[in-house]
Amino acid sequence: MSKSARTRARNQNRKNQQNRSRSAQARRGQKNVLAEREVPWGGIAFFTVIGVVAVVAIAFAVMQTREPSASEAAAISGVVEKDGLSRDHTGGTVRYDTTPPMGGAHDPVWQNCDGRVYDQALRNENAVHSLEHGAVWITYRPGLAGDQLERLKDRVEGTDYTMLSPYPDLDAPIALSAWGKQLKVQDASDARIDAFLRAYVKGPQTPEPGAACDGAKDTP
């Protein structure tokens, strides 16, 4: 092979090596770009967990505030029911056939029931109007033990559309009344109290759902 041919071969080899080197660099550059574009799985996993927790929290809140089914309400043992109650307004005294009353003709002015605790007996006719709006009226026999009364106060003060008051001559220590529904219990720790509140505070028995429970009579 002539000298010039050998020179051309060496030059060609150098060009081939340079081309291979540039190709390798290009491939490494592509790998770096792909690495930079990799999906940030750690961040996605974190926000996915946050989303799941939020969904669970919302679902729990909905479960807590939803209206109970008829079967759930029926599961509260001891509830007395009364249908066909009058909804007439009257300014006079009404003779009710249950004690306390759980519905019937009533005063045009309702008793404020936005989580109210009263230390004196309420007028039946005003309290019954509150039941028509979806309130649960908790009454207790005067002389109820202090710790029992505190339990009832805690429930009422934390629950809108409820009110608490003493009721002279009550034939049970505690009574819970909603429109057409009533439960009498012996102890403030009875689990049926919370069940009754869940079932009947603005429950399906309410004749006037959405009606106000404040802005009316604020005294016994």
PDB file of N, CA and C in Angstrom, residues 86-178:
ATOM      1  N   SER A  86    -102.642  17.149  64.987  1.00  0.00           N
ATOM      2  CA  SER A  86    -103.082  18.437  64.461  1.00  0.00           C
ATOM      3  C   SER A  86    -101.910  19.412  64.368  1.00  0.00           C
ATOM      4  N   ARG A  87    -101.974  20.273  63.356  1.00  0.00           N
ATOM      5  CA  ARG A  87    -100.949  21.309  63.210  1.00  0.00           C
ATOM      6  C   ARG A  87    -101.576  22.701  63.291  1.00  0.00           C
ATOM      7  N   ASP A  88    -102.739  22.776  63.897  1.00  0.00           N
ATOM      8  CA  ASP A  88    -103.437  24.061  64.028  1.00  0.00           C
ATOM      9  C   ASP A  88    -102.696  24.997  64.977  1.00  0.00           C
ATOM     10  N   HIS A  89    -102.824  26.291  64.733  1.00  0.00           N
ATOM     11  CA  HIS A  89    -102.274  27.310  65.629  1.00  0.00           C
ATOM     12  C   HIS A  89    -103.352  27.804  66.579  1.00  0.00           C
ATOM     13  N   THR A  90    -102.946  28.016  67.817  1.00  0.00           N
ATOM     14  CA  THR A  90    -103.874  28.533  68.816  1.00  0.00           C
ATOM     15  C   THR A  90    -103.111  29.325  69.862  1.00  0.00           C
ATOM     16  N   GLY A  91    -103.714  30.361  70.370  1.00  0.00           N
ATOM     17  CA  GLY A  91    -103.073  31.150  71.420  1.00  0.00           C
ATOM     18  C   GLY A  91    -103.450  30.679  72.806  1.00  0.00           C
ATOM     19  N   GLY A  92    -104.335  29.683  72.881  1.00  0.00           N
ATOM     20  CA  GLY A  92    -104.791  29.212  74.177  1.00  0.00           C
ATOM     21  C   GLY A  92    -104.026  28.005  74.677  1.00  0.00           C
ATOM     22  N   THR A  93    -104.525  27.431  75.762  1.00  0.00           N
ATOM     23  CA  THR A  93    -103.919  26.248  76.352  1.00  0.00           C
ATOM     24  C   THR A  93    -104.465  25.002  75.657  1.00  0.00           C
ATOM     25  N   VAL A  94    -103.559  24.083  75.339  1.00  0.00           N
ATOM     26  CA  VAL A  94    -103.944  22.850  74.643  1.00  0.00           C
ATOM     27  C   VAL A  94    -103.876  21.685  75.626  1.00  0.00           C
ATOM     28  N   ARG A  95    -104.875  20.828  75.569  1.00  0.00           N
ATOM     29  CA  ARG A  95    -104.884  19.635  76.417  1.00  0.00           C
ATOM     30  C   ARG A  95    -104.277  18.484  75.598  1.00  0.00           C
ATOM     31  N   TYR A  96    -103.037  18.181  75.882  1.00  0.00           N
ATOM     32  CA  TYR A  96    -102.335  17.128  75.141  1.00  0.00           C
ATOM     33  C   TYR A  96    -102.583  15.769  75.795  1.00  0.00           C
ATOM     34  N   ASP A  97    -102.542  14.718  74.975  1.00  0.00           N
ATOM     35  CA  ASP A  97    -102.799  13.388  75.532  1.00  0.00           C
ATOM     36  C   ASP A  97    -101.527  12.590  75.807  1.00  0.00           C
ATOM     37  N   THR A  98    -100.363  13.220  75.666  1.00  0.00           N
ATOM     38  CA  THR A  98     -99.101  12.588  76.089  1.00  0.00           C
ATOM     39  C   THR A  98     -98.317  13.592  76.914  1.00  0.00           C
ATOM     40  N   THR A  99     -97.475  13.085  77.799  1.00  0.00           N
ATOM     41  CA  THR A  99     -96.662  13.932  78.672  1.00  0.00           C
ATOM     42  C   THR A  99     -95.203  13.499  78.588  1.00  0.00           C
ATOM     43  N   PRO A 100     -94.332  14.383  78.072  1.00  0.00           N
ATOM     44  CA  PRO A 100     -94.608  15.662  77.426  1.00  0.00           C
ATOM     45  C   PRO A 100     -95.330  15.456  76.079  1.00  0.00           C
ATOM     46  N   PRO A 101     -95.887  16.500  75.509  1.00  0.00           N
ATOM     47  CA  PRO A 101     -96.522  16.347  74.201  1.00  0.00           C
ATOM     48  C   PRO A 101     -95.482  16.100  73.116  1.00  0.00           C
ATOM     49  N   MET A 102     -95.906  15.386  72.065  1.00  0.00           N
ATOM     50  CA  MET A 102     -95.006  15.149  70.941  1.00  0.00           C
ATOM     51  C   MET A 102     -95.642  15.591  69.628  1.00  0.00           C
ATOM     52  N   GLY A 103     -96.502  16.596  69.730  1.00  0.00           N
ATOM     53  CA  GLY A 103     -97.133  17.139  68.546  1.00  0.00           C
ATOM     54  C   GLY A 103     -98.557  17.525  68.839  1.00  0.00           C
ATOM     55  N   GLY A 104     -99.188  18.185  67.882  1.00  0.00           N
ATOM     56  CA  GLY A 104    -100.565  18.618  68.033  1.00  0.00           C
ATOM     57  C   GLY A 104    -100.691  20.119  67.833  1.00  0.00           C
ATOM     58  N   ALA A 105    -101.870  20.648  68.083  1.00  0.00           N
ATOM     59  CA  ALA A 105    -102.092  22.090  67.975  1.00  0.00           C
ATOM     60  C   ALA A 105    -101.097  22.827  68.865  1.00  0.00           C
ATOM     61  N   HIS A 106    -100.696  24.018  68.428  1.00  0.00           N
ATOM     62  CA  HIS A 106     -99.628  24.707  69.164  1.00  0.00           C
ATOM     63  C   HIS A 106     -99.702  26.208  68.952  1.00  0.00           C
ATOM     64  N   ASP A 107     -98.906  26.914  69.758  1.00  0.00           N
ATOM     65  CA  ASP A 107     -98.844  28.371  69.681  1.00  0.00           C
ATOM     66  C   ASP A 107     -98.186  28.798  68.361  1.00  0.00           C
ATOM     67  N   PRO A 108     -98.601  29.949  67.812  1.00  0.00           N
ATOM     68  CA  PRO A 108     -97.971  30.422  66.576  1.00  0.00           C
ATOM     69  C   PRO A 108     -96.485  30.751  66.716  1.00  0.00           C
ATOM     70  N   VAL A 109     -96.025  30.964  67.955  1.00  0.00           N
ATOM     71  CA  VAL A 109     -94.615  31.302  68.199  1.00  0.00           C
ATOM     72  C   VAL A 109     -93.883  30.068  68.713  1.00  0.00           C
ATOM     73  N   TRP A 110     -92.816  29.713  68.054  1.00  0.00           N
ATOM     74  CA  TRP A 110     -92.040  28.552  68.499  1.00  0.00           C
ATOM     75  C   TRP A 110     -91.035  28.927  69.580  1.00  0.00           C
ATOM     76  N   GLN A 111     -90.610  27.936  70.337  1.00  0.00           N
ATOM     77  CA  GLN A 111     -89.574  28.112  71.355  1.00  0.00           C
ATOM     78  C   GLN A 111     -88.219  28.008  70.666  1.00  0.00           C
ATOM     79  N   ASN A 112     -87.309  28.933  70.971  1.00  0.00           N
ATOM     80  CA  ASN A 112     -85.981  28.843  70.365  1.00  0.00           C
ATOM     81  C   ASN A 112     -85.330  27.506  70.722  1.00  0.00           C
ATOM     82  N   CYS A 113     -84.836  26.829  69.712  1.00  0.00           N
ATOM     83  CA  CYS A 113     -84.347  25.458  69.914  1.00  0.00           C
ATOM     84  C   CYS A 113     -83.002  25.225  69.237  1.00  0.00           C
ATOM     85  N   ASP A 114     -82.210  26.279  69.133  1.00  0.00           N
ATOM     86  CA  ASP A 114     -80.901  26.164  68.497  1.00  0.00           C
ATOM     87  C   ASP A 114     -79.838  25.746  69.516  1.00  0.00           C
ATOM     88  N   GLY A 115     -80.023  24.553  70.084  1.00  0.00           N
ATOM     89  CA  GLY A 115     -79.099  24.059  71.096  1.00  0.00           C
ATOM     90  C   GLY A 115     -79.272  24.766  72.428  1.00  0.00           C
ATOM     91  N   ARG A 116     -80.532  25.064  72.813  1.00  0.00           N
ATOM     92  CA  ARG A 116     -80.815  25.850  74.012  1.00  0.00           C
ATOM     93  C   ARG A 116     -80.984  24.967  75.249  1.00  0.00           C
ATOM     94  N   VAL A 117     -80.413  25.458  76.350  1.00  0.00           N
ATOM     95  CA  VAL A 117     -80.581  24.821  77.657  1.00  0.00           C
ATOM     96  C   VAL A 117     -81.381  25.783  78.534  1.00  0.00           C
ATOM     97  N   TYR A 118     -82.556  25.359  78.949  1.00  0.00           N
ATOM     98  CA  TYR A 118     -83.423  26.175  79.809  1.00  0.00           C
ATOM     99  C   TYR A 118     -83.420  25.576  81.214  1.00  0.00           C
ATOM    100  N   ASP A 119     -83.412  26.442  82.220  1.00  0.00           N
ATOM    101  CA  ASP A 119     -83.408  25.949  83.599  1.00  0.00           C
ATOM    102  C   ASP A 119     -84.799  25.978  84.232  1.00  0.00           C
ATOM    103  N   GLN A 120     -85.809  26.339  83.435  1.00  0.00           N
ATOM    104  CA  GLN A 120     -87.190  26.326  83.912  1.00  0.00           C
ATOM    105  C   GLN A 120     -88.065  25.591  82.885  1.00  0.00           C
ATOM    106  N   ALA A 121     -89.210  25.138  83.370  1.00  0.00           N
ATOM    107  CA  ALA A 121     -90.126  24.425  82.486  1.00  0.00           C
ATOM    108  C   ALA A 121     -90.615  25.344  81.360  1.00  0.00           C
ATOM    109  N   LEU A 122     -90.797  24.763  80.178  1.00  0.00           N
ATOM    110  CA  LEU A 122     -91.269  25.512  79.021  1.00  0.00           C
ATOM    111  C   LEU A 122     -92.783  25.363  78.872  1.00  0.00           C
ATOM    112  N   ARG A 123     -93.365  26.299  78.186  1.00  0.00           N
ATOM    113  CA  ARG A 123     -94.784  26.206  77.868  1.00  0.00           C
ATOM    114  C   ARG A 123     -94.961  25.176  76.745  1.00  0.00           C
ATOM    115  N   ASN A 124     -95.782  24.198  76.969  1.00  0.00           N
ATOM    116  CA  ASN A 124     -95.956  23.110  76.003  1.00  0.00           C
ATOM    117  C   ASN A 124     -96.241  23.612  74.592  1.00  0.00           C
ATOM    118  N   GLU A 125     -97.145  24.583  74.498  1.00  0.00           N
ATOM    119  CA  GLU A 125     -97.625  25.013  73.185  1.00  0.00           C
ATOM    120  C   GLU A 125     -96.516  25.614  72.326  1.00  0.00           C
ATOM    121  N   ASN A 126     -95.556  26.306  72.959  1.00  0.00           N
ATOM    122  CA  ASN A 126     -94.425  26.850  72.204  1.00  0.00           C
ATOM    123  C   ASN A 126     -93.427  25.762  71.837  1.00  0.00           C
ATOM    124  N   ALA A 127     -93.191  24.855  72.761  1.00  0.00           N
ATOM    125  CA  ALA A 127     -92.241  23.767  72.509  1.00  0.00           C
ATOM    126  C   ALA A 127     -92.725  22.861  71.385  1.00  0.00           C
ATOM    127  N   VAL A 128     -94.023  22.594  71.340  1.00  0.00           N
ATOM    128  CA  VAL A 128     -94.563  21.728  70.287  1.00  0.00           C
ATOM    129  C   VAL A 128     -94.365  22.354  68.909  1.00  0.00           C
ATOM    130  N   HIS A 129     -94.464  23.671  68.836  1.00  0.00           N
ATOM    131  CA  HIS A 129     -94.207  24.333  67.550  1.00  0.00           C
ATOM    132  C   HIS A 129     -92.768  24.073  67.096  1.00  0.00           C
ATOM    133  N   SER A 130     -91.842  24.034  68.039  1.00  0.00           N
ATOM    134  CA  SER A 130     -90.448  23.731  67.693  1.00  0.00           C
ATOM    135  C   SER A 130     -90.315  22.315  67.143  1.00  0.00           C
ATOM    136  N   LEU A 131     -91.079  21.385  67.714  1.00  0.00           N
ATOM    137  CA  LEU A 131     -91.046  20.013  67.193  1.00  0.00           C
ATOM    138  C   LEU A 131     -91.489  19.983  65.732  1.00  0.00           C
ATOM    139  N   GLU A 132     -92.477  20.810  65.417  1.00  0.00           N
ATOM    140  CA  GLU A 132     -92.962  20.882  64.035  1.00  0.00           C
ATOM    141  C   GLU A 132     -91.855  21.316  63.082  1.00  0.00           C
ATOM    142  N   HIS A 133     -90.891  22.080  63.580  1.00  0.00           N
ATOM    143  CA  HIS A 133     -89.780  22.559  62.759  1.00  0.00           C
ATOM    144  C   HIS A 133     -88.624  21.569  62.687  1.00  0.00           C
ATOM    145  N   GLY A 134     -88.744  20.452  63.404  1.00  0.00           N
ATOM    146  CA  GLY A 134     -87.693  19.436  63.344  1.00  0.00           C
ATOM    147  C   GLY A 134     -86.836  19.331  64.583  1.00  0.00           C
ATOM    148  N   ALA A 135     -87.237  20.003  65.669  1.00  0.00           N
ATOM    149  CA  ALA A 135     -86.440  19.967  66.903  1.00  0.00           C
ATOM    150  C   ALA A 135     -86.715  18.691  67.699  1.00  0.00           C
ATOM    151  N   VAL A 136     -85.733  18.313  68.502  1.00  0.00           N
ATOM    152  CA  VAL A 136     -85.912  17.292  69.534  1.00  0.00           C
ATOM    153  C   VAL A 136     -85.873  18.003  70.875  1.00  0.00           C
ATOM    154  N   TRP A 137     -86.901  17.780  71.652  1.00  0.00           N
ATOM    155  CA  TRP A 137     -87.034  18.413  72.978  1.00  0.00           C
ATOM    156  C   TRP A 137     -86.681  17.378  74.026  1.00  0.00           C
ATOM    157  N   ILE A 138     -85.575  17.614  74.750  1.00  0.00           N
ATOM    158  CA  ILE A 138     -85.171  16.724  75.841  1.00  0.00           C
ATOM    159  C   ILE A 138     -85.657  17.325  77.151  1.00  0.00           C
ATOM    160  N   THR A 139     -86.420  16.548  77.883  1.00  0.00           N
ATOM    161  CA  THR A 139     -86.937  16.996  79.181  1.00  0.00           C
ATOM    162  C   THR A 139     -86.446  16.045  80.269  1.00  0.00           C
ATOM    163  N   TYR A 140     -86.354  16.561  81.473  1.00  0.00           N
ATOM    164  CA  TYR A 140     -85.886  15.725  82.582  1.00  0.00           C
ATOM    165  C   TYR A 140     -86.701  16.046  83.839  1.00  0.00           C
ATOM    166  N   ARG A 141     -86.792  15.067  84.680  1.00  0.00           N
ATOM    167  CA  ARG A 141     -87.520  15.234  85.942  1.00  0.00           C
ATOM    168  C   ARG A 141     -86.688  16.086  86.897  1.00  0.00           C
ATOM    169  N   PRO A 142     -87.250  17.132  87.480  1.00  0.00           N
ATOM    170  CA  PRO A 142     -86.495  17.952  88.437  1.00  0.00           C
ATOM    171  C   PRO A 142     -85.871  17.074  89.525  1.00  0.00           C
ATOM    172  N   GLY A 143     -84.625  17.393  89.871  1.00  0.00           N
ATOM    173  CA  GLY A 143     -83.909  16.588  90.850  1.00  0.00           C
ATOM    174  C   GLY A 143     -82.985  15.572  90.205  1.00  0.00           C
ATOM    175  N   LEU A 144     -82.934  15.565  88.864  1.00  0.00           N
ATOM    176  CA  LEU A 144     -82.021  14.650  88.173  1.00  0.00           C
ATOM    177  C   LEU A 144     -80.587  14.907  88.653  1.00  0.00           C
ATOM    178  N   ALA A 145     -79.827  13.844  88.870  1.00  0.00           N
ATOM    179  CA  ALA A 145     -78.455  13.970  89.380  1.00  0.00           C
ATOM    180  C   ALA A 145     -77.623  14.904  88.497  1.00  0.00           C
ATOM    181  N   GLY A 146     -76.722  15.629  89.151  1.00  0.00           N
ATOM    182  CA  GLY A 146     -75.931  16.633  88.450  1.00  0.00           C
ATOM    183  C   GLY A 146     -75.135  16.093  87.284  1.00  0.00           C
ATOM    184  N   ASP A 147     -74.499  14.908  87.448  1.00  0.00           N
ATOM    185  CA  ASP A 147     -73.701  14.361  86.350  1.00  0.00           C
ATOM    186  C   ASP A 147     -74.587  13.950  85.181  1.00  0.00           C
ATOM    187  N   GLN A 148     -75.813  13.491  85.491  1.00  0.00           N
ATOM    188  CA  GLN A 148     -76.755  13.142  84.440  1.00  0.00           C
ATOM    189  C   GLN A 148     -77.167  14.391  83.641  1.00  0.00           C
ATOM    190  N   LEU A 149     -77.434  15.454  84.370  1.00  0.00           N
ATOM    191  CA  LEU A 149     -77.853  16.697  83.721  1.00  0.00           C
ATOM    192  C   LEU A 149     -76.730  17.257  82.843  1.00  0.00           C
ATOM    193  N   GLU A 150     -75.501  17.152  83.306  1.00  0.00           N
ATOM    194  CA  GLU A 150     -74.374  17.652  82.517  1.00  0.00           C
ATOM    195  C   GLU A 150     -74.239  16.886  81.198  1.00  0.00           C
ATOM    196  N   ARG A 151     -74.480  15.584  81.230  1.00  0.00           N
ATOM    197  CA  ARG A 151     -74.439  14.791  80.000  1.00  0.00           C
ATOM    198  C   ARG A 151     -75.476  15.304  78.993  1.00  0.00           C
ATOM    199  N   LEU A 152     -76.660  15.587  79.493  1.00  0.00           N
ATOM    200  CA  LEU A 152     -77.716  16.082  78.609  1.00  0.00           C
ATOM    201  C   LEU A 152     -77.368  17.465  78.057  1.00  0.00           C
ATOM    202  N   LYS A 153     -76.830  18.309  78.910  1.00  0.00           N
ATOM    203  CA  LYS A 153     -76.438  19.642  78.452  1.00  0.00           C
ATOM    204  C   LYS A 153     -75.393  19.554  77.347  1.00  0.00           C
ATOM    205  N   ASP A 154     -74.420  18.657  77.511  1.00  0.00           N
ATOM    206  CA  ASP A 154     -73.371  18.511  76.496  1.00  0.00           C
ATOM    207  C   ASP A 154     -73.969  18.114  75.145  1.00  0.00           C
ATOM    208  N   ARG A 155     -74.947  17.243  75.175  1.00  0.00           N
ATOM    209  CA  ARG A 155     -75.569  16.813  73.923  1.00  0.00           C
ATOM    210  C   ARG A 155     -76.322  17.956  73.251  1.00  0.00           C
ATOM    211  N   VAL A 156     -77.067  18.707  74.048  1.00  0.00           N
ATOM    212  CA  VAL A 156     -77.898  19.777  73.487  1.00  0.00           C
ATOM    213  C   VAL A 156     -77.051  20.949  73.010  1.00  0.00           C
ATOM    214  N   GLU A 157     -76.084  21.362  73.811  1.00  0.00           N
ATOM    215  CA  GLU A 157     -75.270  22.519  73.439  1.00  0.00           C
ATOM    216  C   GLU A 157     -74.449  22.257  72.178  1.00  0.00           C
ATOM    217  N   GLY A 158     -74.224  21.007  71.842  1.00  0.00           N
ATOM    218  CA  GLY A 158     -73.468  20.697  70.628  1.00  0.00           C
ATOM    219  C   GLY A 158     -74.343  20.283  69.462  1.00  0.00           C
ATOM    220  N   THR A 159     -75.665  20.440  69.575  1.00  0.00           N
ATOM    221  CA  THR A 159     -76.567  19.967  68.531  1.00  0.00           C
ATOM    222  C   THR A 159     -77.643  21.000  68.239  1.00  0.00           C
ATOM    223  N   ASP A 160     -77.637  21.542  67.034  1.00  0.00           N
ATOM    224  CA  ASP A 160     -78.673  22.482  66.637  1.00  0.00           C
ATOM    225  C   ASP A 160     -80.019  21.763  66.541  1.00  0.00           C
ATOM    226  N   TYR A 161     -81.088  22.511  66.620  1.00  0.00           N
ATOM    227  CA  TYR A 161     -82.453  21.973  66.606  1.00  0.00           C
ATOM    228  C   TYR A 161     -82.698  21.024  67.785  1.00  0.00           C
ATOM    229  N   THR A 162     -82.185  21.414  68.943  1.00  0.00           N
ATOM    230  CA  THR A 162     -82.484  20.707  70.190  1.00  0.00           C
ATOM    231  C   THR A 162     -82.705  21.732  71.291  1.00  0.00           C
ATOM    232  N   MET A 163     -83.377  21.308  72.346  1.00  0.00           N
ATOM    233  CA  MET A 163     -83.544  22.146  73.531  1.00  0.00           C
ATOM    234  C   MET A 163     -83.732  21.222  74.725  1.00  0.00           C
ATOM    235  N   LEU A 164     -83.365  21.726  75.881  1.00  0.00           N
ATOM    236  CA  LEU A 164     -83.408  20.952  77.120  1.00  0.00           C
ATOM    237  C   LEU A 164     -84.112  21.776  78.186  1.00  0.00           C
ATOM    238  N   SER A 165     -84.993  21.140  78.940  1.00  0.00           N
ATOM    239  CA  SER A 165     -85.678  21.848  80.030  1.00  0.00           C
ATOM    240  C   SER A 165     -86.183  20.841  81.054  1.00  0.00           C
ATOM    241  N   PRO A 166     -86.364  21.275  82.307  1.00  0.00           N
ATOM    242  CA  PRO A 166     -87.009  20.402  83.295  1.00  0.00           C
ATOM    243  C   PRO A 166     -88.491  20.264  82.961  1.00  0.00           C
ATOM    244  N   TYR A 167     -89.095  19.153  83.448  1.00  0.00           N
ATOM    245  CA  TYR A 167     -90.519  18.941  83.194  1.00  0.00           C
ATOM    246  C   TYR A 167     -91.136  18.346  84.461  1.00  0.00           C
ATOM    247  N   PRO A 168     -91.839  19.151  85.232  1.00  0.00           N
ATOM    248  CA  PRO A 168     -92.427  18.661  86.492  1.00  0.00           C
ATOM    249  C   PRO A 168     -93.352  17.463  86.267  1.00  0.00           C
ATOM    250  N   ASP A 169     -93.316  16.539  87.196  1.00  0.00           N
ATOM    251  CA  ASP A 169     -94.189  15.358  87.182  1.00  0.00           C
ATOM    252  C   ASP A 169     -93.921  14.413  86.010  1.00  0.00           C
ATOM    253  N   LEU A 170     -92.751  14.494  85.424  1.00  0.00           N
ATOM    254  CA  LEU A 170     -92.392  13.561  84.355  1.00  0.00           C
ATOM    255  C   LEU A 170     -92.334  12.149  84.930  1.00  0.00           C
ATOM    256  N   ASP A 171     -92.901  11.182  84.216  1.00  0.00           N
ATOM    257  CA  ASP A 171     -92.981   9.814  84.758  1.00  0.00           C
ATOM    258  C   ASP A 171     -91.747   8.972  84.471  1.00  0.00           C
ATOM    259  N   ALA A 172     -90.674   9.596  83.966  1.00  0.00           N
ATOM    260  CA  ALA A 172     -89.381   8.927  83.758  1.00  0.00           C
ATOM    261  C   ALA A 172     -88.303   9.966  84.019  1.00  0.00           C
ATOM    262  N   PRO A 173     -87.100   9.544  84.331  1.00  0.00           N
ATOM    263  CA  PRO A 173     -86.053  10.537  84.571  1.00  0.00           C
ATOM    264  C   PRO A 173     -85.801  11.458  83.378  1.00  0.00           C
ATOM    265  N   ILE A 174     -85.869  10.887  82.147  1.00  0.00           N
ATOM    266  CA  ILE A 174     -85.537  11.655  80.938  1.00  0.00           C
ATOM    267  C   ILE A 174     -86.508  11.261  79.826  1.00  0.00           C
ATOM    268  N   ALA A 175     -86.947  12.245  79.051  1.00  0.00           N
ATOM    269  CA  ALA A 175     -87.786  11.969  77.881  1.00  0.00           C
ATOM    270  C   ALA A 175     -87.272  12.773  76.697  1.00  0.00           C
ATOM    271  N   LEU A 176     -87.288  12.156  75.529  1.00  0.00           N
ATOM    272  CA  LEU A 176     -86.915  12.831  74.294  1.00  0.00           C
ATOM    273  C   LEU A 176     -88.138  12.843  73.387  1.00  0.00           C
ATOM    274  N   SER A 177     -88.508  14.019  72.901  1.00  0.00           N
ATOM    275  CA  SER A 177     -89.710  14.147  72.085  1.00  0.00           C
ATOM    276  C   SER A 177     -89.377  14.829  70.760  1.00  0.00           C
ATOM    277  N   ALA A 178     -89.835  14.220  69.683  1.00  0.00           N
ATOM    278  CA  ALA A 178     -89.823  14.824  68.357  1.00  0.00           C
ATOM    279  C   ALA A 178     -91.264  14.792  67.866  1.00  0.00           C
TER     280      ALA A 178
END
